[in-house]
Tab-separated table of C-alpha atoms (C1' of nucleotides) in Angstrom:
chain	number	residue	atom	x	y	z
A	228	UNK	CA	34.274	-149.604	132.139
A	229	UNK	CA	37.668	-148.824	133.709
A	230	UNK	CA	40.555	-149.326	132.060
A	231	UNK	CA	42.298	-151.894	133.906
A	232	UNK	CA	43.343	-155.555	133.556
A	233	UNK	CA	41.181	-157.821	135.033
A	234	UNK	CA	37.229	-157.000	134.689
A	235	UNK	CA	36.187	-159.091	138.171
A	236	UNK	CA	33.745	-157.201	140.473
A	237	UNK	CA	35.096	-154.273	142.157
A	238	UNK	CA	36.524	-150.986	141.575
A	239	UNK	CA	39.971	-149.967	141.441
A	240	UNK	CA	39.934	-148.795	144.841
A	241	UNK	CA	38.795	-152.522	145.960
A	242	UNK	CA	41.039	-154.239	144.386
A	243	UNK	CA	43.953	-152.307	145.991
A	244	UNK	CA	42.031	-152.481	149.209
A	245	UNK	CA	41.592	-156.119	148.812
A	246	UNK	CA	45.569	-156.294	147.529
A	247	UNK	CA	46.781	-154.556	151.211
A	248	UNK	CA	44.466	-156.778	153.313
A	249	UNK	CA	46.062	-160.442	151.615
A	250	UNK	CA	49.957	-158.621	152.069
A	251	UNK	CA	49.361	-157.929	155.352
A	252	UNK	CA	47.963	-161.046	156.127
A	253	UNK	CA	50.734	-162.994	154.828
A	254	UNK	CA	53.053	-160.384	156.349
A	255	UNK	CA	51.718	-161.335	159.641
A	256	UNK	CA	51.462	-164.708	159.117
A	257	UNK	CA	55.022	-164.558	157.449
A	258	UNK	CA	55.849	-163.245	161.354
A	259	UNK	CA	54.165	-165.420	163.897
A	260	UNK	CA	52.018	-167.648	162.220
A	261	UNK	CA	48.563	-168.578	162.081
A	262	UNK	CA	48.243	-166.998	165.931
A	263	UNK	CA	49.528	-163.348	165.120
A	264	UNK	CA	47.071	-163.161	161.965
A	265	UNK	CA	44.674	-161.066	164.177
A	266	UNK	CA	41.699	-159.575	162.562
A	267	UNK	CA	42.580	-156.320	164.336
A	268	UNK	CA	45.606	-156.099	163.700
A	269	UNK	CA	45.409	-156.911	160.203
A	270	UNK	CA	42.804	-154.208	159.868
A	271	UNK	CA	45.410	-151.908	160.691
A	272	UNK	CA	48.277	-152.774	158.982
A	273	UNK	CA	46.213	-153.007	155.845
A	274	UNK	CA	44.536	-149.644	156.746
A	275	UNK	CA	41.213	-150.616	156.946
A	276	UNK	CA	38.492	-150.456	159.599
A	277	UNK	CA	37.952	-153.907	160.872
A	278	UNK	CA	34.556	-153.830	159.647
A	279	UNK	CA	35.370	-153.487	155.921
A	280	UNK	CA	38.147	-156.163	156.867
A	281	UNK	CA	35.311	-158.587	157.658
A	282	UNK	CA	33.193	-156.933	154.363
A	283	UNK	CA	35.965	-158.488	152.447
A	284	UNK	CA	36.522	-161.583	154.040
A	285	UNK	CA	33.869	-162.840	156.147
A	286	UNK	CA	36.224	-164.784	158.841
A	287	UNK	CA	39.817	-165.416	159.849
A	288	UNK	CA	39.662	-168.721	157.751
A	289	UNK	CA	38.056	-167.279	154.364
A	290	UNK	CA	40.826	-164.324	154.816
A	291	UNK	CA	43.727	-167.233	155.103
A	292	UNK	CA	42.603	-169.279	152.824
A	293	UNK	CA	42.277	-166.722	150.284
A	294	UNK	CA	45.797	-165.629	151.178
A	295	UNK	CA	46.326	-169.571	150.421
A	296	UNK	CA	44.715	-168.689	146.958
A	297	UNK	CA	46.591	-166.147	146.112
A	298	UNK	CA	49.995	-167.652	147.101
A	299	UNK	CA	49.320	-170.491	144.649
A	300	UNK	CA	48.619	-168.027	141.916
A	301	UNK	CA	51.895	-166.337	141.972
A	302	UNK	CA	53.741	-169.487	142.026
A	303	UNK	CA	51.849	-170.674	139.142
A	304	UNK	CA	52.574	-167.353	137.106
A	305	UNK	CA	56.075	-167.554	137.939
A	306	UNK	CA	56.431	-170.817	137.125
A	307	UNK	CA	55.370	-169.868	133.450
A	308	UNK	CA	54.205	-173.211	132.219
A	309	UNK	CA	57.875	-174.819	131.947
A	310	UNK	CA	57.791	-178.046	131.555
A	311	UNK	CA	58.327	-180.519	134.574
A	312	UNK	CA	61.764	-181.511	134.663
A	313	UNK	CA	62.036	-185.859	134.609
A	314	UNK	CA	61.528	-189.471	132.619
A	315	UNK	CA	59.158	-190.850	134.802
A	316	UNK	CA	56.006	-189.736	136.605
A	317	UNK	CA	57.429	-190.840	139.458
A	318	UNK	CA	60.504	-188.501	139.237
A	319	UNK	CA	58.268	-185.655	138.173
A	320	UNK	CA	56.392	-185.464	140.735
A	321	UNK	CA	58.469	-185.893	143.405
A	322	UNK	CA	60.852	-182.912	141.924
A	323	UNK	CA	57.383	-180.822	142.092
A	324	UNK	CA	56.390	-181.565	145.837
A	325	UNK	CA	60.175	-181.347	146.441
A	326	UNK	CA	60.605	-178.253	145.385
A	327	UNK	CA	57.358	-177.064	147.020
A	328	UNK	CA	58.116	-178.608	149.937
A	329	UNK	CA	61.602	-176.591	150.430
A	330	UNK	CA	58.999	-173.207	149.731
A	331	UNK	CA	57.075	-173.958	151.952
A	332	UNK	CA	59.882	-174.579	154.677
A	333	UNK	CA	61.480	-171.838	153.702
A	334	UNK	CA	58.665	-169.549	156.111
A	335	UNK	CA	57.249	-171.746	158.499
A	336	UNK	CA	55.624	-169.860	160.173
A	337	UNK	CA	53.580	-168.440	156.478
A	338	UNK	CA	52.778	-172.689	156.028
A	339	UNK	CA	51.664	-172.772	159.563
A	340	UNK	CA	49.370	-170.653	159.662
A	341	UNK	CA	48.286	-171.102	155.614
A	342	UNK	CA	47.774	-174.969	156.471
A	343	UNK	CA	45.811	-175.101	159.605
A	344	UNK	CA	43.273	-172.814	158.576
A	345	UNK	CA	42.421	-175.042	155.153
A	346	UNK	CA	42.405	-177.988	157.649
A	347	UNK	CA	40.015	-175.736	159.926
A	348	UNK	CA	37.942	-174.654	156.925
A	349	UNK	CA	34.325	-175.693	156.781
A	350	UNK	CA	31.936	-175.881	153.915
A	351	UNK	CA	31.271	-171.679	153.511
A	352	UNK	CA	34.845	-171.641	152.521
A	353	UNK	CA	33.868	-174.133	149.749
A	354	UNK	CA	34.495	-171.146	146.926
A	355	UNK	CA	38.183	-170.656	148.683
A	356	UNK	CA	39.059	-174.264	149.709
A	357	UNK	CA	38.586	-175.340	145.415
A	358	UNK	CA	40.460	-172.727	144.173
A	359	UNK	CA	43.772	-174.392	146.121
A	360	UNK	CA	42.378	-177.880	145.353
A	361	UNK	CA	42.149	-177.183	141.683
A	362	UNK	CA	46.040	-175.735	141.976
A	363	UNK	CA	47.364	-178.563	143.550
A	364	UNK	CA	45.883	-180.719	141.435
A	365	UNK	CA	46.715	-179.091	137.733
A	366	UNK	CA	50.619	-179.358	139.731
A	367	UNK	CA	50.114	-182.461	139.855
A	368	UNK	CA	48.816	-183.410	137.016
A	369	UNK	CA	51.194	-181.788	135.034
A	370	UNK	CA	54.152	-183.531	136.636
A	371	UNK	CA	52.118	-186.943	135.901
A	372	UNK	CA	51.810	-186.267	132.298
A	373	UNK	CA	54.009	-186.623	129.748
A	374	UNK	CA	55.506	-183.639	128.101
A	375	UNK	CA	57.294	-184.718	124.962
A	376	UNK	CA	53.787	-186.006	124.411
A	377	UNK	CA	51.053	-183.306	122.580
A	378	UNK	CA	48.684	-181.506	124.598
A	379	UNK	CA	45.637	-183.300	123.108
A	380	UNK	CA	46.632	-187.182	124.597
A	381	UNK	CA	47.078	-185.689	128.078
A	382	UNK	CA	43.550	-186.854	128.547
A	383	UNK	CA	43.888	-187.782	132.727
A	384	UNK	CA	42.536	-191.248	133.313
A	385	UNK	CA	39.752	-191.761	136.046
A	386	UNK	CA	42.620	-193.197	137.951
A	387	UNK	CA	45.179	-190.538	137.506
A	388	UNK	CA	42.598	-188.018	138.893
A	389	UNK	CA	42.057	-190.713	142.198
A	390	UNK	CA	45.589	-190.982	142.500
A	391	UNK	CA	46.740	-187.058	142.300
A	392	UNK	CA	43.792	-186.723	144.889
A	393	UNK	CA	45.450	-189.429	147.188
A	394	UNK	CA	49.141	-187.610	146.335
A	395	UNK	CA	47.753	-184.777	147.632
A	396	UNK	CA	45.612	-186.009	150.208
A	397	UNK	CA	49.265	-187.179	151.445
A	398	UNK	CA	51.207	-183.854	151.277
A	399	UNK	CA	48.176	-181.994	152.968
A	400	UNK	CA	49.253	-184.429	155.936
A	401	UNK	CA	52.133	-184.681	156.227
A	402	UNK	CA	52.484	-180.727	156.025
A	403	UNK	CA	49.821	-180.600	159.085
A	404	UNK	CA	51.933	-182.929	160.850
A	405	UNK	CA	55.351	-180.856	159.858
A	406	UNK	CA	53.651	-177.457	160.629
A	407	UNK	CA	52.006	-179.038	164.220
A	408	UNK	CA	55.288	-180.015	164.560
A	409	UNK	CA	54.281	-183.448	165.079
A	410	UNK	CA	56.764	-184.562	162.178
A	411	UNK	CA	60.214	-183.413	160.603
A	412	UNK	CA	60.683	-182.043	157.694
A	413	UNK	CA	62.151	-185.173	156.588
A	414	UNK	CA	59.513	-186.965	157.743
A	415	UNK	CA	57.715	-185.166	154.947
A	416	UNK	CA	60.241	-185.816	152.489
A	417	UNK	CA	59.944	-189.788	153.575
A	418	UNK	CA	56.017	-189.546	153.411
A	419	UNK	CA	55.464	-188.402	149.979
A	420	UNK	CA	58.526	-190.844	148.486
A	421	UNK	CA	56.965	-193.688	150.180
A	422	UNK	CA	53.288	-192.636	148.750
A	423	UNK	CA	54.677	-191.747	145.193
A	424	UNK	CA	56.597	-194.708	144.856
A	425	UNK	CA	54.048	-196.723	145.702
A	426	UNK	CA	51.209	-195.319	143.845
A	427	UNK	CA	52.944	-194.234	140.270
A	428	UNK	CA	54.115	-197.762	139.464
B	281	UNK	CA	47.288	-198.815	198.045
B	282	UNK	CA	43.442	-198.915	196.724
B	283	UNK	CA	41.669	-201.359	195.476
B	284	UNK	CA	40.759	-200.589	192.170
B	285	UNK	CA	41.208	-201.814	188.479
B	286	UNK	CA	43.625	-199.610	187.218
B	287	UNK	CA	46.992	-198.546	189.151
B	288	UNK	CA	47.282	-194.834	186.527
B	289	UNK	CA	47.826	-191.613	188.735
B	290	UNK	CA	44.590	-190.632	190.216
B	291	UNK	CA	42.441	-191.460	192.988
B	292	UNK	CA	38.869	-193.097	193.070
B	293	UNK	CA	37.535	-189.744	192.620
B	294	UNK	CA	39.891	-188.247	190.230
B	295	UNK	CA	38.829	-191.056	187.713
B	296	UNK	CA	35.552	-190.592	188.204
B	297	UNK	CA	35.798	-186.667	187.551
B	298	UNK	CA	37.966	-187.659	184.146
B	299	UNK	CA	35.011	-190.039	183.453
B	300	UNK	CA	32.403	-187.595	183.795
B	301	UNK	CA	34.237	-184.628	182.294
B	302	UNK	CA	34.792	-187.012	179.309
B	303	UNK	CA	31.397	-188.281	178.818
B	304	UNK	CA	29.883	-184.886	179.074
B	305	UNK	CA	32.044	-183.885	176.183
B	306	UNK	CA	31.232	-187.312	174.118
B	307	UNK	CA	28.170	-185.673	174.438
B	308	UNK	CA	27.856	-182.239	173.747
B	309	UNK	CA	29.782	-182.919	170.576
B	310	UNK	CA	27.245	-185.323	169.082
B	311	UNK	CA	24.875	-183.056	169.770
B	312	UNK	CA	26.297	-180.214	168.114
B	313	UNK	CA	29.869	-180.836	167.188
B	314	UNK	CA	33.364	-178.776	167.908
B	315	UNK	CA	31.332	-175.358	168.463
B	316	UNK	CA	29.079	-177.044	170.937
B	317	UNK	CA	31.968	-178.657	173.141
B	318	UNK	CA	32.165	-175.197	174.785
B	319	UNK	CA	34.301	-175.382	178.267
B	320	UNK	CA	31.548	-173.967	180.422
B	321	UNK	CA	29.125	-176.336	179.601
B	322	UNK	CA	31.684	-179.237	179.687
B	323	UNK	CA	32.291	-177.893	183.165
B	324	UNK	CA	28.827	-177.813	183.921
B	325	UNK	CA	27.495	-180.733	182.531
B	326	UNK	CA	29.872	-182.593	184.215
B	327	UNK	CA	29.524	-181.111	187.397
B	328	UNK	CA	32.673	-179.788	187.866
B	329	UNK	CA	34.332	-175.976	188.375
B	330	UNK	CA	35.767	-174.859	185.137
B	331	UNK	CA	39.198	-174.310	186.872
B	332	UNK	CA	38.868	-178.375	187.626
B	333	UNK	CA	38.625	-178.669	184.127
B	334	UNK	CA	41.515	-176.491	183.011
B	335	UNK	CA	43.448	-178.673	185.554
B	336	UNK	CA	42.240	-182.086	183.984
B	337	UNK	CA	42.510	-181.368	180.677
B	338	UNK	CA	44.664	-177.900	179.425
B	339	UNK	CA	42.833	-176.748	176.836
B	340	UNK	CA	40.040	-177.124	174.836
B	341	UNK	CA	41.779	-179.710	171.969
B	342	UNK	CA	43.617	-181.644	174.839
B	343	UNK	CA	40.050	-182.244	176.126
B	344	UNK	CA	38.853	-183.476	172.779
B	345	UNK	CA	41.513	-185.654	172.016
B	346	UNK	CA	41.733	-187.477	174.711
B	347	UNK	CA	38.126	-187.879	174.011
B	348	UNK	CA	39.469	-189.336	170.643
B	349	UNK	CA	41.880	-191.488	172.338
B	350	UNK	CA	38.912	-193.216	175.222
B	351	UNK	CA	36.982	-193.818	171.679
B	352	UNK	CA	39.319	-195.727	170.267
B	353	UNK	CA	40.512	-197.759	173.260
B	354	UNK	CA	36.496	-198.769	174.008
B	355	UNK	CA	36.367	-199.657	170.162
B	356	UNK	CA	39.516	-201.659	170.822
B	357	UNK	CA	38.201	-203.695	174.161
B	358	UNK	CA	34.990	-204.470	172.206
B	359	UNK	CA	36.437	-206.013	169.097
B	360	UNK	CA	38.596	-208.368	171.867
B	361	UNK	CA	41.305	-209.136	169.094
B	362	UNK	CA	39.298	-210.975	166.931
B	363	UNK	CA	40.677	-211.742	163.578
B	364	UNK	CA	39.736	-209.734	160.532
B	365	UNK	CA	37.137	-211.256	158.163
B	366	UNK	CA	38.704	-211.108	154.106
B	367	UNK	CA	41.761	-212.874	152.000
B	368	UNK	CA	43.866	-210.771	151.186
B	369	UNK	CA	45.240	-207.195	152.994
B	370	UNK	CA	43.620	-205.008	150.831
B	371	UNK	CA	40.454	-206.783	151.635
B	372	UNK	CA	41.053	-207.154	155.209
B	373	UNK	CA	42.298	-203.359	155.165
B	374	UNK	CA	39.423	-202.364	153.414
B	375	UNK	CA	36.676	-204.285	155.699
B	376	UNK	CA	38.561	-202.406	158.588
B	377	UNK	CA	38.697	-198.886	157.440
B	378	UNK	CA	34.749	-199.456	155.818
B	379	UNK	CA	33.495	-200.751	159.589
B	380	UNK	CA	35.532	-197.720	161.066
B	381	UNK	CA	34.230	-195.145	158.577
B	382	UNK	CA	30.415	-196.541	158.288
B	383	UNK	CA	30.624	-195.671	161.974
B	384	UNK	CA	31.864	-192.530	162.399
B	385	UNK	CA	29.331	-191.634	160.020
B	386	UNK	CA	26.639	-192.528	162.382
B	387	UNK	CA	27.998	-189.861	164.956
B	388	UNK	CA	28.913	-186.783	162.361
B	389	UNK	CA	28.901	-184.628	165.275
B	390	UNK	CA	31.029	-186.460	166.806
B	391	UNK	CA	33.062	-187.080	164.322
B	392	UNK	CA	33.606	-183.926	163.413
B	393	UNK	CA	34.422	-182.181	166.654
B	394	UNK	CA	36.760	-185.084	167.185
B	395	UNK	CA	38.716	-185.167	163.724
B	396	UNK	CA	38.597	-180.971	163.965
B	397	UNK	CA	40.678	-181.134	167.116
B	398	UNK	CA	42.578	-184.246	166.240
B	399	UNK	CA	43.765	-182.232	163.138
B	400	UNK	CA	44.248	-178.632	164.998
B	401	UNK	CA	45.996	-180.147	167.914
B	402	UNK	CA	49.603	-178.814	167.782
B	403	UNK	CA	52.840	-180.168	169.411
B	404	UNK	CA	51.816	-179.277	172.719
B	405	UNK	CA	49.308	-182.358	172.425
B	406	UNK	CA	51.909	-185.082	171.094
B	407	UNK	CA	50.962	-187.629	174.123
B	408	UNK	CA	47.659	-187.468	173.073
B	409	UNK	CA	47.944	-187.836	169.480
B	410	UNK	CA	50.464	-190.119	170.057
B	411	UNK	CA	48.239	-192.181	171.676
B	412	UNK	CA	45.331	-192.116	168.572
B	413	UNK	CA	48.395	-192.842	166.174
B	414	UNK	CA	49.132	-195.742	168.175
B	415	UNK	CA	45.390	-197.450	167.899
B	416	UNK	CA	44.970	-196.592	163.938
B	417	UNK	CA	47.998	-197.932	163.131
B	418	UNK	CA	47.751	-201.019	165.035
B	419	UNK	CA	44.112	-201.192	163.947
B	420	UNK	CA	45.772	-201.395	159.995
B	421	UNK	CA	49.046	-203.354	160.704
B	422	UNK	CA	46.456	-206.148	162.041
B	423	UNK	CA	44.265	-205.626	158.934
B	424	UNK	CA	47.500	-206.176	156.801
B	425	UNK	CA	48.790	-208.888	158.441
B	426	UNK	CA	47.686	-212.512	157.303
B	427	UNK	CA	46.028	-214.217	160.454
B	428	UNK	CA	46.617	-217.418	159.856
B	429	UNK	CA	49.885	-216.879	160.243
B	430	UNK	CA	51.355	-217.241	163.648
B	431	UNK	CA	52.045	-214.069	165.602
B	432	UNK	CA	55.565	-214.186	165.820
B	433	UNK	CA	55.633	-214.109	161.984
B	434	UNK	CA	53.983	-210.620	161.641
B	435	UNK	CA	57.007	-208.697	161.747
B	436	UNK	CA	56.222	-205.222	160.196
B	437	UNK	CA	58.618	-204.587	156.890
B	438	UNK	CA	60.186	-200.512	156.778
B	439	UNK	CA	57.324	-200.661	153.874
B	440	UNK	CA	54.999	-202.258	156.087
B	441	UNK	CA	54.702	-199.438	158.535
B	442	UNK	CA	55.069	-196.779	155.877
B	443	UNK	CA	52.145	-198.060	153.840
B	444	UNK	CA	49.918	-198.374	157.392
B	445	UNK	CA	50.985	-194.842	157.625
B	446	UNK	CA	50.242	-193.155	154.295
B	447	UNK	CA	47.038	-195.590	154.500
B	448	UNK	CA	46.503	-193.487	157.837
B	449	UNK	CA	47.306	-189.854	156.131
B	450	UNK	CA	44.943	-190.221	153.208
B	451	UNK	CA	41.569	-191.519	155.924
B	452	UNK	CA	42.701	-188.641	157.776
B	453	UNK	CA	42.648	-185.924	154.669
B	454	UNK	CA	39.047	-188.101	153.579
B	455	UNK	CA	37.837	-187.809	156.673
B	456	UNK	CA	38.452	-184.013	157.303
B	457	UNK	CA	36.869	-182.933	153.964
B	458	UNK	CA	33.941	-185.229	154.518
B	459	UNK	CA	33.122	-183.582	157.951
B	460	UNK	CA	33.988	-179.956	156.956
B	461	UNK	CA	31.093	-180.775	153.926
B	462	UNK	CA	33.952	-180.845	151.044
B	463	UNK	CA	33.177	-184.756	150.081
B	464	UNK	CA	30.618	-187.141	150.459
B	465	UNK	CA	30.436	-190.339	152.271
B	466	UNK	CA	30.974	-191.922	148.874
B	467	UNK	CA	34.063	-190.038	148.194
B	468	UNK	CA	35.420	-191.272	151.501
B	469	UNK	CA	35.193	-194.562	150.452
B	470	UNK	CA	36.250	-193.876	147.200
B	471	UNK	CA	39.604	-192.519	148.156
B	472	UNK	CA	40.170	-195.097	150.805
B	473	UNK	CA	39.574	-197.903	148.077
B	474	UNK	CA	42.063	-195.872	145.445
B	475	UNK	CA	44.524	-195.742	147.536
B	476	UNK	CA	44.512	-199.250	149.360
B	477	UNK	CA	43.912	-200.942	145.795
B	478	UNK	CA	47.169	-198.990	144.765
B	479	UNK	CA	49.435	-199.122	148.107
B	480	UNK	CA	48.582	-202.973	149.302
B	481	UNK	CA	49.399	-205.077	145.662
C	159	DC	C1'	26.113	-130.098	141.113
C	160	DC	C1'	22.882	-132.985	144.006
C	161	DT	C1'	20.939	-137.082	145.718
C	162	DA	C1'	20.116	-142.113	147.294
C	163	DG	C1'	22.299	-145.595	148.117
C	164	DA	C1'	26.401	-148.294	148.995
C	165	DA	C1'	31.107	-148.367	150.922
C	166	DC	C1'	33.783	-147.284	155.087
C	167	DA	C1'	35.904	-145.230	159.660
C	168	DG	C1'	35.827	-145.796	164.634
C	169	DA	C1'	34.244	-147.773	168.513
C	170	DA	C1'	31.275	-150.488	171.147
C	171	DA	C1'	29.783	-154.269	172.312
C	172	DC	C1'	29.460	-160.177	172.573
C	173	DA	C1'	30.640	-164.883	172.929
C	174	DC	C1'	34.130	-168.209	173.999
C	175	DG	C1'	38.926	-169.601	175.265
C	176	DT	C1'	41.649	-169.529	178.762
C	177	DT	C1'	43.922	-167.639	183.550
C	178	DC	C1'	43.398	-166.036	188.074
C	179	DC	C1'	42.161	-165.634	192.865
C	180	DA	C1'	39.822	-166.279	197.351
C	181	DG	C1'	37.711	-169.360	199.960
C	182	DT	C1'	36.581	-174.412	200.803
C	183	DT	C1'	36.576	-178.978	200.516
C	184	DT	C1'	39.309	-183.468	200.306
C	185	DC	C1'	43.536	-185.567	201.273
C	186	DT	C1'	47.827	-187.325	203.401
C	187	DC	C1'	50.880	-188.208	206.957
C	188	DC	C1'	52.529	-187.384	211.667
D	93	DG	C1'	42.051	-186.155	215.149
D	94	DG	C1'	45.403	-182.240	213.989
D	95	DA	C1'	48.433	-179.470	210.265
D	96	DG	C1'	49.650	-179.054	206.341
D	97	DA	C1'	49.123	-179.660	201.436
D	98	DA	C1'	46.875	-180.702	197.500
D	99	DA	C1'	42.460	-180.234	194.879
D	100	DC	C1'	37.846	-178.016	193.853
D	101	DT	C1'	34.787	-174.293	193.969
D	102	DG	C1'	32.584	-169.798	191.736
D	103	DG	C1'	33.269	-166.042	189.973
D	104	DA	C1'	36.246	-162.875	188.264
D	105	DA	C1'	38.484	-160.579	184.519
D	106	DC	C1'	41.257	-161.135	180.129
D	107	DG	C1'	42.476	-162.120	174.492
D	108	DT	C1'	40.594	-162.223	170.121
D	109	DG	C1'	37.034	-163.552	166.582
D	110	DT	C1'	32.377	-161.535	165.069
D	111	DT	C1'	28.808	-158.729	165.216
D	112	DT	C1'	26.867	-154.597	165.362
D	113	DC	C1'	25.945	-149.145	165.320
D	114	DT	C1'	26.147	-144.277	163.921
D	115	DG	C1'	28.253	-141.252	161.676
D	116	DT	C1'	31.166	-139.813	157.376
D	117	DT	C1'	32.733	-140.502	152.544
D	118	DC	C1'	32.342	-141.975	148.295
D	119	DT	C1'	29.979	-143.650	143.920
D	120	DA	C1'	26.900	-143.923	140.393
D	121	DG	C1'	22.428	-141.883	137.874
D	122	DG	C1'	19.580	-137.880	136.902
DNA sequence: CCTAGAACAGAAACACGTTCCAGTTTCTCC
DNA sequence: GGAGAAACTGGAACGTGTTTCTGTTCTAGG
């Protein structure tokens, strides 16, 4: 037993390697997008052999979706459970989505890499995908719930969950269209506005 | 000037080659999905050299999205402008979507290949993407409009268009989750039902 | 300290999308 | 029918994701 924070699988050296690999992935993605995340380049920049990279992440898609998951965790930690401003669910959800979308648009290459990987992932990436899906759902649920009510009253209905799922779908589809150059940043905002306005009324 | 039906670019021999290529693409996709559509295999099955295949379709993604476009055209021709049954827009849209989804689920491999290509397409495939987008939008618009009214009264509002776009996005996102094994066929139906019910009321 | 096994490094090899080229066939225009 | 242009063929070759192999280093248990 060592004295580190997490007790997830792996020694300190292994967690360190994993961190370096994900750092290299983010850096390369940020610089050149999906195509620039080349496994040999990631391995070299993370100072790890190619075989080791594949031992940690069994494919490029696993690697990128894992990186996306870590990004969400960092964002989650940074936001630190602050209540979402806004009077209505509509306002709060739009606030959250606008903020997230603005953040993503600040690093288009990174967003392109992560989004495309997410869309291309198949069933073998289910675990990593699930992590990301949970973050998105939680984000939207928090925004939909009334922050002035106590926590116990936030039991979401079936419909709430379904609505959050649909909003997440629209968000993702819009994002894909943006990163693939098929829609402008404004188009993303407009799509989200229409969807949220009609779904949350 | 030749005596053939279409006057689109290309001689009869060229249109014939194009048809053979798309036929081979559909056949291979139907048998083994996205991964089975290998450019060398397509070329061989279409009885065409690899270089020729690339002359007709500059990438695997162009090829698959073009195939998707042709599928829509065939479906369009087969439906032949029959009015959509159903009393309300909700009913009619659900009818159309259920029908389409059932058709897609009958050939999962083909659907997987075409859907993934569509999601992976970047700006260079804009033309082919646009064709597909138009078919989907038209399909949904027809279903939303009241068939008992004359054609001229079907001027769609901004909101109608936006709603159709959102429904299309949700449909696509659900399909992706289905073809990548992250959602069941029933989940797709449920998502569509929620989205359509809430958006068309 | 020693040893068995796991993890890693370095590098070759394979698969498939894509590009390129030399030679041949087909098309177009005179 | 002939000349030049365009399209096609067959095949080699390249890049990148992925696999595999051999030898080395690290780690845990005695």
